[in-house]
PDB file of C-alpha atoms in Angstrom:
ATOM      1  CA  MET A   1     201.829 139.010 170.928  1.00  0.00           C
ATOM      2  CA  LEU A   2     203.861 137.199 168.291  1.00  0.00           C
ATOM      3  CA  ASN A   3     200.899 137.321 165.901  1.00  0.00           C
ATOM      4  CA  TYR A   4     200.891 141.118 166.138  1.00  0.00           C
ATOM      5  CA  ILE A   5     204.635 141.271 165.473  1.00  0.00           C
ATOM      6  CA  TRP A   6     204.303 139.035 162.375  1.00  0.00           C
ATOM      7  CA  ALA A   7     201.334 141.042 161.107  1.00  0.00           C
ATOM      8  CA  ALA A   8     203.219 144.319 161.632  1.00  0.00           C
ATOM      9  CA  LEU A   9     206.308 142.991 159.816  1.00  0.00           C
ATOM     10  CA  ILE A  10     204.225 141.845 156.851  1.00  0.00           C
ATOM     11  CA  ILE A  11     202.267 145.107 156.631  1.00  0.00           C
ATOM     12  CA  ILE A  12     205.415 147.239 156.925  1.00  0.00           C
ATOM     13  CA  SER A  13     207.173 145.131 154.271  1.00  0.00           C
ATOM     14  CA  VAL A  14     204.276 145.484 151.837  1.00  0.00           C
ATOM     15  CA  ILE A  15     204.047 149.248 152.430  1.00  0.00           C
ATOM     16  CA  VAL A  16     207.811 149.724 151.954  1.00  0.00           C
ATOM     17  CA  GLY A  17     207.660 147.574 148.809  1.00  0.00           C
ATOM     18  CA  PHE A  18     204.907 149.730 147.325  1.00  0.00           C
ATOM     19  CA  ILE A  19     206.584 153.015 148.343  1.00  0.00           C
ATOM     20  CA  SER A  20     209.915 151.945 146.831  1.00  0.00           C
ATOM     21  CA  GLY A  21     208.228 151.041 143.541  1.00  0.00           C
ATOM     22  CA  ARG A  22     208.735 147.280 143.797  1.00  0.00           C
ATOM     23  CA  THR A  23     205.102 146.313 143.454  1.00  0.00           C
ATOM     24  CA  ALA A  24     205.833 143.488 141.013  1.00  0.00           C
ATOM     25  CA  GLU A  25     208.416 141.908 143.355  1.00  0.00           C
ATOM     26  CA  VAL A  26     206.054 142.200 146.328  1.00  0.00           C
ATOM     27  CA  SER A  27     203.197 140.565 144.396  1.00  0.00           C
ATOM     28  CA  ALA A  28     205.469 137.791 143.079  1.00  0.00           C
ATOM     29  CA  GLY A  29     206.849 137.188 146.582  1.00  0.00           C
ATOM     30  CA  ILE A  30     203.366 136.920 148.073  1.00  0.00           C
ATOM     31  CA  LEU A  31     202.205 134.446 145.424  1.00  0.00           C
ATOM     32  CA  GLU A  32     205.392 132.350 145.596  1.00  0.00           C
ATOM     33  CA  SER A  33     205.206 132.215 149.410  1.00  0.00           C
ATOM     34  CA  ALA A  34     201.567 131.109 149.263  1.00  0.00           C
ATOM     35  CA  LYS A  35     202.481 128.367 146.773  1.00  0.00           C
ATOM     36  CA  THR A  36     205.367 127.178 148.955  1.00  0.00           C
ATOM     37  CA  ALA A  37     203.159 127.184 152.065  1.00  0.00           C
ATOM     38  CA  VAL A  38     200.521 125.033 150.357  1.00  0.00           C
ATOM     39  CA  ASN A  39     203.157 122.540 149.134  1.00  0.00           C
ATOM     40  CA  VAL A  40     204.721 122.255 152.592  1.00  0.00           C
ATOM     41  CA  VAL A  41     201.340 121.821 154.289  1.00  0.00           C
ATOM     42  CA  LEU A  42     200.241 119.133 151.815  1.00  0.00           C
ATOM     43  CA  GLY A  43     203.522 117.236 152.205  1.00  0.00           C
ATOM     44  CA  LEU A  44     203.415 117.341 155.988  1.00  0.00           C
ATOM     45  CA  THR A  45     199.692 116.535 156.121  1.00  0.00           C
ATOM     46  CA  GLY A  46     200.141 113.387 154.062  1.00  0.00           C
ATOM     47  CA  MET A  47     202.988 112.213 156.251  1.00  0.00           C
ATOM     48  CA  MET A  48     201.074 113.078 159.424  1.00  0.00           C
ATOM     49  CA  CYS A  49     197.979 111.151 158.246  1.00  0.00           C
ATOM     50  CA  PHE A  50     200.113 108.115 157.428  1.00  0.00           C
ATOM     51  CA  TRP A  51     201.876 108.036 160.799  1.00  0.00           C
ATOM     52  CA  THR A  52     198.702 108.773 162.778  1.00  0.00           C
ATOM     53  CA  GLY A  53     197.050 105.813 161.063  1.00  0.00           C
ATOM     54  CA  MET A  54     200.078 103.634 161.771  1.00  0.00           C
ATOM     55  CA  SER A  55     200.004 104.587 165.457  1.00  0.00           C
ATOM     56  CA  ALA A  56     196.286 103.720 165.646  1.00  0.00           C
ATOM     57  CA  ILE A  57     196.994 100.315 164.088  1.00  0.00           C
ATOM     58  CA  LEU A  58     199.883  99.708 166.495  1.00  0.00           C
ATOM     59  CA  GLU A  59     197.746 100.737 169.448  1.00  0.00           C
ATOM     60  CA  LYS A  60     194.948  98.316 168.507  1.00  0.00           C
ATOM     61  CA  SER A  61     197.342  95.460 167.860  1.00  0.00           C
ATOM     62  CA  SER A  62     199.470  93.841 170.522  1.00  0.00           C
ATOM     63  CA  ALA A  63     202.526  95.751 169.297  1.00  0.00           C
ATOM     64  CA  VAL A  64     202.108  98.476 171.914  1.00  0.00           C
ATOM     65  CA  LYS A  65     202.033  95.984 174.760  1.00  0.00           C
ATOM     66  CA  ALA A  66     205.100  94.205 173.368  1.00  0.00           C
ATOM     67  CA  LEU A  67     206.931  97.494 172.958  1.00  0.00           C
ATOM     68  CA  SER A  68     205.787  98.573 176.400  1.00  0.00           C
ATOM     69  CA  GLU A  69     207.291  95.416 177.909  1.00  0.00           C
ATOM     70  CA  ILE A  70     210.594  96.018 176.116  1.00  0.00           C
ATOM     71  CA  ILE A  71     211.055  99.550 177.406  1.00  0.00           C
ATOM     72  CA  GLU A  72     209.197  99.032 180.692  1.00  0.00           C
ATOM     73  CA  PRO A  73     212.407  98.998 182.775  1.00  0.00           C
ATOM     74  CA  LEU A  74     213.330 102.409 181.374  1.00  0.00           C
ATOM     75  CA  ILE A  75     209.814 103.765 181.965  1.00  0.00           C
ATOM     76  CA  ASN A  76     209.850 102.379 185.537  1.00  0.00           C
ATOM     77  CA  LEU A  77     213.205 104.040 186.151  1.00  0.00           C
ATOM     78  CA  LEU A  78     212.074 107.395 184.791  1.00  0.00           C
ATOM     79  CA  PHE A  79     208.521 107.285 186.171  1.00  0.00           C
ATOM     80  CA  PRO A  80     208.683 105.350 189.467  1.00  0.00           C
ATOM     81  CA  ARG A  81     205.289 106.637 190.633  1.00  0.00           C
ATOM     82  CA  ILE A  82     203.277 105.138 187.758  1.00  0.00           C
ATOM     83  CA  LYS A  83     204.413 101.504 187.945  1.00  0.00           C
ATOM     84  CA  LYS A  84     200.888 100.167 188.451  1.00  0.00           C
ATOM     85  CA  GLU A  85     199.186 102.401 185.899  1.00  0.00           C
ATOM     86  CA  THR A  86     199.489 100.372 182.706  1.00  0.00           C
ATOM     87  CA  LYS A  87     197.231 102.686 180.682  1.00  0.00           C
ATOM     88  CA  ALA A  88     199.400 105.706 181.490  1.00  0.00           C
ATOM     89  CA  LYS A  89     202.493 103.653 180.651  1.00  0.00           C
ATOM     90  CA  GLU A  90     201.056 102.539 177.311  1.00  0.00           C
ATOM     91  CA  LYS A  91     200.235 106.126 176.347  1.00  0.00           C
ATOM     92  CA  ILE A  92     203.731 107.282 177.333  1.00  0.00           C
ATOM     93  CA  VAL A  93     205.293 104.430 175.331  1.00  0.00           C
ATOM     94  CA  MET A  94     203.205 105.296 172.255  1.00  0.00           C
ATOM     95  CA  ASN A  95     204.200 108.953 172.483  1.00  0.00           C
ATOM     96  CA  ILE A  96     207.880 108.187 172.997  1.00  0.00           C
ATOM     97  CA  CYS A  97     207.832 105.772 170.045  1.00  0.00           C
ATOM     98  CA  ALA A  98     206.103 108.357 167.856  1.00  0.00           C
ATOM     99  CA  ASN A  99     208.725 110.934 168.779  1.00  0.00           C
ATOM    100  CA  VAL A 100     211.610 108.490 168.257  1.00  0.00           C
ATOM    101  CA  LEU A 101     210.247 107.696 164.804  1.00  0.00           C
ATOM    102  CA  GLY A 102     210.082 111.426 164.077  1.00  0.00           C
ATOM    103  CA  MET A 103     206.345 111.492 163.522  1.00  0.00           C
ATOM    104  CA  GLY A 104     206.234 115.145 164.580  1.00  0.00           C
ATOM    105  CA  ASN A 105     202.655 116.378 164.744  1.00  0.00           C
ATOM    106  CA  ALA A 106     201.295 112.831 164.741  1.00  0.00           C
ATOM    107  CA  ALA A 107     202.891 112.401 168.181  1.00  0.00           C
ATOM    108  CA  THR A 108     200.949 115.346 169.613  1.00  0.00           C
ATOM    109  CA  PRO A 109     197.588 113.569 170.136  1.00  0.00           C
ATOM    110  CA  LEU A 110     199.426 110.666 171.760  1.00  0.00           C
ATOM    111  CA  GLY A 111     201.248 113.081 174.054  1.00  0.00           C
ATOM    112  CA  LEU A 112     197.990 114.754 175.037  1.00  0.00           C
ATOM    113  CA  GLU A 113     196.423 111.373 175.847  1.00  0.00           C
ATOM    114  CA  ALA A 114     199.450 110.421 177.951  1.00  0.00           C
ATOM    115  CA  MET A 115     199.296 113.729 179.818  1.00  0.00           C
ATOM    116  CA  LYS A 116     195.563 113.197 180.504  1.00  0.00           C
ATOM    117  CA  GLU A 117     196.355 109.785 181.982  1.00  0.00           C
ATOM    118  CA  LEU A 118     199.120 111.270 184.128  1.00  0.00           C
ATOM    119  CA  ASP A 119     196.728 114.002 185.265  1.00  0.00           C
ATOM    120  CA  ARG A 120     194.069 111.399 186.090  1.00  0.00           C
ATOM    121  CA  ILE A 121     196.404 109.592 188.510  1.00  0.00           C
ATOM    122  CA  ASN A 122     197.772 112.843 189.954  1.00  0.00           C
ATOM    123  CA  PRO A 123     196.309 113.484 193.435  1.00  0.00           C
ATOM    124  CA  SER A 124     197.290 117.170 193.356  1.00  0.00           C
ATOM    125  CA  THR A 125     195.960 120.065 191.301  1.00  0.00           C
ATOM    126  CA  ASN A 126     199.551 121.019 190.457  1.00  0.00           C
ATOM    127  CA  ALA A 127     201.627 119.225 187.844  1.00  0.00           C
ATOM    128  CA  SER A 128     203.229 116.078 189.243  1.00  0.00           C
ATOM    129  CA  GLU A 129     206.906 115.202 188.852  1.00  0.00           C
ATOM    130  CA  SER A 130     205.886 112.548 186.328  1.00  0.00           C
ATOM    131  CA  MET A 131     203.968 115.125 184.299  1.00  0.00           C
ATOM    132  CA  MET A 132     206.904 117.540 184.304  1.00  0.00           C
ATOM    133  CA  LEU A 133     209.377 114.823 183.317  1.00  0.00           C
ATOM    134  CA  PHE A 134     207.066 113.616 180.552  1.00  0.00           C
ATOM    135  CA  LEU A 135     206.846 117.164 179.218  1.00  0.00           C
ATOM    136  CA  VAL A 136     210.652 117.427 179.203  1.00  0.00           C
ATOM    137  CA  ILE A 137     211.024 114.036 177.475  1.00  0.00           C
ATOM    138  CA  ASN A 138     208.368 114.987 174.939  1.00  0.00           C
ATOM    139  CA  THR A 139     210.003 118.337 174.224  1.00  0.00           C
ATOM    140  CA  CYS A 140     213.591 117.034 174.045  1.00  0.00           C
ATOM    141  CA  SER A 141     212.804 113.711 172.416  1.00  0.00           C
ATOM    142  CA  PHE A 142     215.417 111.595 170.664  1.00  0.00           C
ATOM    143  CA  GLN A 143     214.619 111.166 166.982  1.00  0.00           C
ATOM    144  CA  LEU A 144     215.818 108.025 165.257  1.00  0.00           C
ATOM    145  CA  ILE A 145     214.122 108.916 161.973  1.00  0.00           C
ATOM    146  CA  PRO A 146     213.475 112.680 161.689  1.00  0.00           C
ATOM    147  CA  THR A 147     210.740 112.276 159.075  1.00  0.00           C
ATOM    148  CA  SER A 148     209.397 115.841 159.351  1.00  0.00           C
ATOM    149  CA  VAL A 149     212.786 117.439 158.774  1.00  0.00           C
ATOM    150  CA  ILE A 150     213.630 115.008 155.973  1.00  0.00           C
ATOM    151  CA  SER A 151     210.287 115.758 154.318  1.00  0.00           C
ATOM    152  CA  LEU A 152     210.857 119.517 154.607  1.00  0.00           C
ATOM    153  CA  ARG A 153     214.368 119.180 153.169  1.00  0.00           C
ATOM    154  CA  TYR A 154     213.080 117.005 150.317  1.00  0.00           C
ATOM    155  CA  ASN A 155     210.343 119.529 149.496  1.00  0.00           C
ATOM    156  CA  ALA A 156     212.940 122.316 149.580  1.00  0.00           C
ATOM    157  CA  GLY A 157     214.988 120.470 146.943  1.00  0.00           C
ATOM    158  CA  ALA A 158     217.886 119.214 149.071  1.00  0.00           C
ATOM    159  CA  VAL A 159     220.285 116.989 147.116  1.00  0.00           C
ATOM    160  CA  ASN A 160     220.533 114.528 150.011  1.00  0.00           C
ATOM    161  CA  PRO A 161     217.748 115.195 152.531  1.00  0.00           C
ATOM    162  CA  TYR A 162     219.010 112.347 154.756  1.00  0.00           C
ATOM    163  CA  ASP A 163     222.478 113.771 155.440  1.00  0.00           C
ATOM    164  CA  ILE A 164     221.271 115.424 158.645  1.00  0.00           C
ATOM    165  CA  ILE A 165     220.417 112.167 160.412  1.00  0.00           C
ATOM    166  CA  ILE A 166     223.678 111.715 162.370  1.00  0.00           C
ATOM    167  CA  PRO A 167     223.825 115.337 163.598  1.00  0.00           C
ATOM    168  CA  ILE A 168     220.171 115.037 164.657  1.00  0.00           C
ATOM    169  CA  TRP A 169     220.927 111.801 166.541  1.00  0.00           C
ATOM    170  CA  ILE A 170     223.772 113.460 168.420  1.00  0.00           C
ATOM    171  CA  THR A 171     221.954 116.680 169.276  1.00  0.00           C
ATOM    172  CA  SER A 172     218.637 115.059 170.168  1.00  0.00           C
ATOM    173  CA  PHE A 173     220.349 112.467 172.407  1.00  0.00           C
ATOM    174  CA  LEU A 174     222.377 115.132 174.224  1.00  0.00           C
ATOM    175  CA  THR A 175     219.334 117.375 174.578  1.00  0.00           C
ATOM    176  CA  LEU A 176     217.213 114.529 175.951  1.00  0.00           C
ATOM    177  CA  LEU A 177     219.926 113.427 178.376  1.00  0.00           C
ATOM    178  CA  SER A 178     220.451 117.001 179.596  1.00  0.00           C
ATOM    179  CA  GLY A 179     216.711 117.529 180.027  1.00  0.00           C
ATOM    180  CA  ILE A 180     216.225 114.320 182.022  1.00  0.00           C
ATOM    181  CA  LEU A 181     219.249 114.998 184.242  1.00  0.00           C
ATOM    182  CA  LEU A 182     218.139 118.571 184.939  1.00  0.00           C
ATOM    183  CA  CYS A 183     214.595 117.440 185.688  1.00  0.00           C
ATOM    184  CA  LYS A 184     215.789 114.746 188.109  1.00  0.00           C
ATOM    185  CA  LEU A 185     218.190 117.225 189.752  1.00  0.00           C
ATOM    186  CA  LEU A 186     215.392 119.739 190.241  1.00  0.00           C
ATOM    187  CA  GLU A 187     213.149 116.985 191.669  1.00  0.00           C
ATOM    188  CA  ARG A 188     215.798 116.147 194.285  1.00  0.00           C
ATOM    189  CA  THR A 189     216.438 119.809 195.058  1.00  0.00           C
ATOM    190  CA  ARG A 190     212.717 120.418 195.490  1.00  0.00           C
ATOM    191  CA  ARG A 191     212.328 117.406 197.788  1.00  0.00           C
ATOM    192  CA  SER A 192     215.270 118.473 199.956  1.00  0.00           C
ATOM    193  CA  VAL A 193     213.824 121.982 200.347  1.00  0.00           C
ATOM    194  CA  ILE A 194     210.344 120.735 201.271  1.00  0.00           C
TER     195      ILE A 194
END
């Protein structure tokens, strides 16, 4: 549906531009937007390739297991039903680390792998509590280094693209905390109703 809305807005804008006699501005706007889109995509693609490669190196080295052991108590607290599933834990750790480092789209394949592992150990056809909590954590993740936003701000010509780090820390921490608390509250409410 959103695709149709965007297409309609673009078509209407072009038609109004031509009717009002602003053909040159419309053409310049289209070309400038295309140029900007290509620059943004190239910048983000380079960063995504770098971080995806780094995550593959970390996964093949013993760094993931070491990191997994460091945050294992937190993972056990949040996901009590997957204590014995080390593969699922490793995938969750990799995804959380990718999100904390602000890898953006590079975290997506790791998140999909973690969700597949959670689905594999899920006895039900419905989403498990662990799957729902992982989705909330993945969506509301805390970002220590918001590389995607910094890259976008740098490409847009920001004087200091890093000046948003502290506000992002505050908002992403509060969002993550709220999401986890709401998810745990809904889990308890659901259990008490059943």
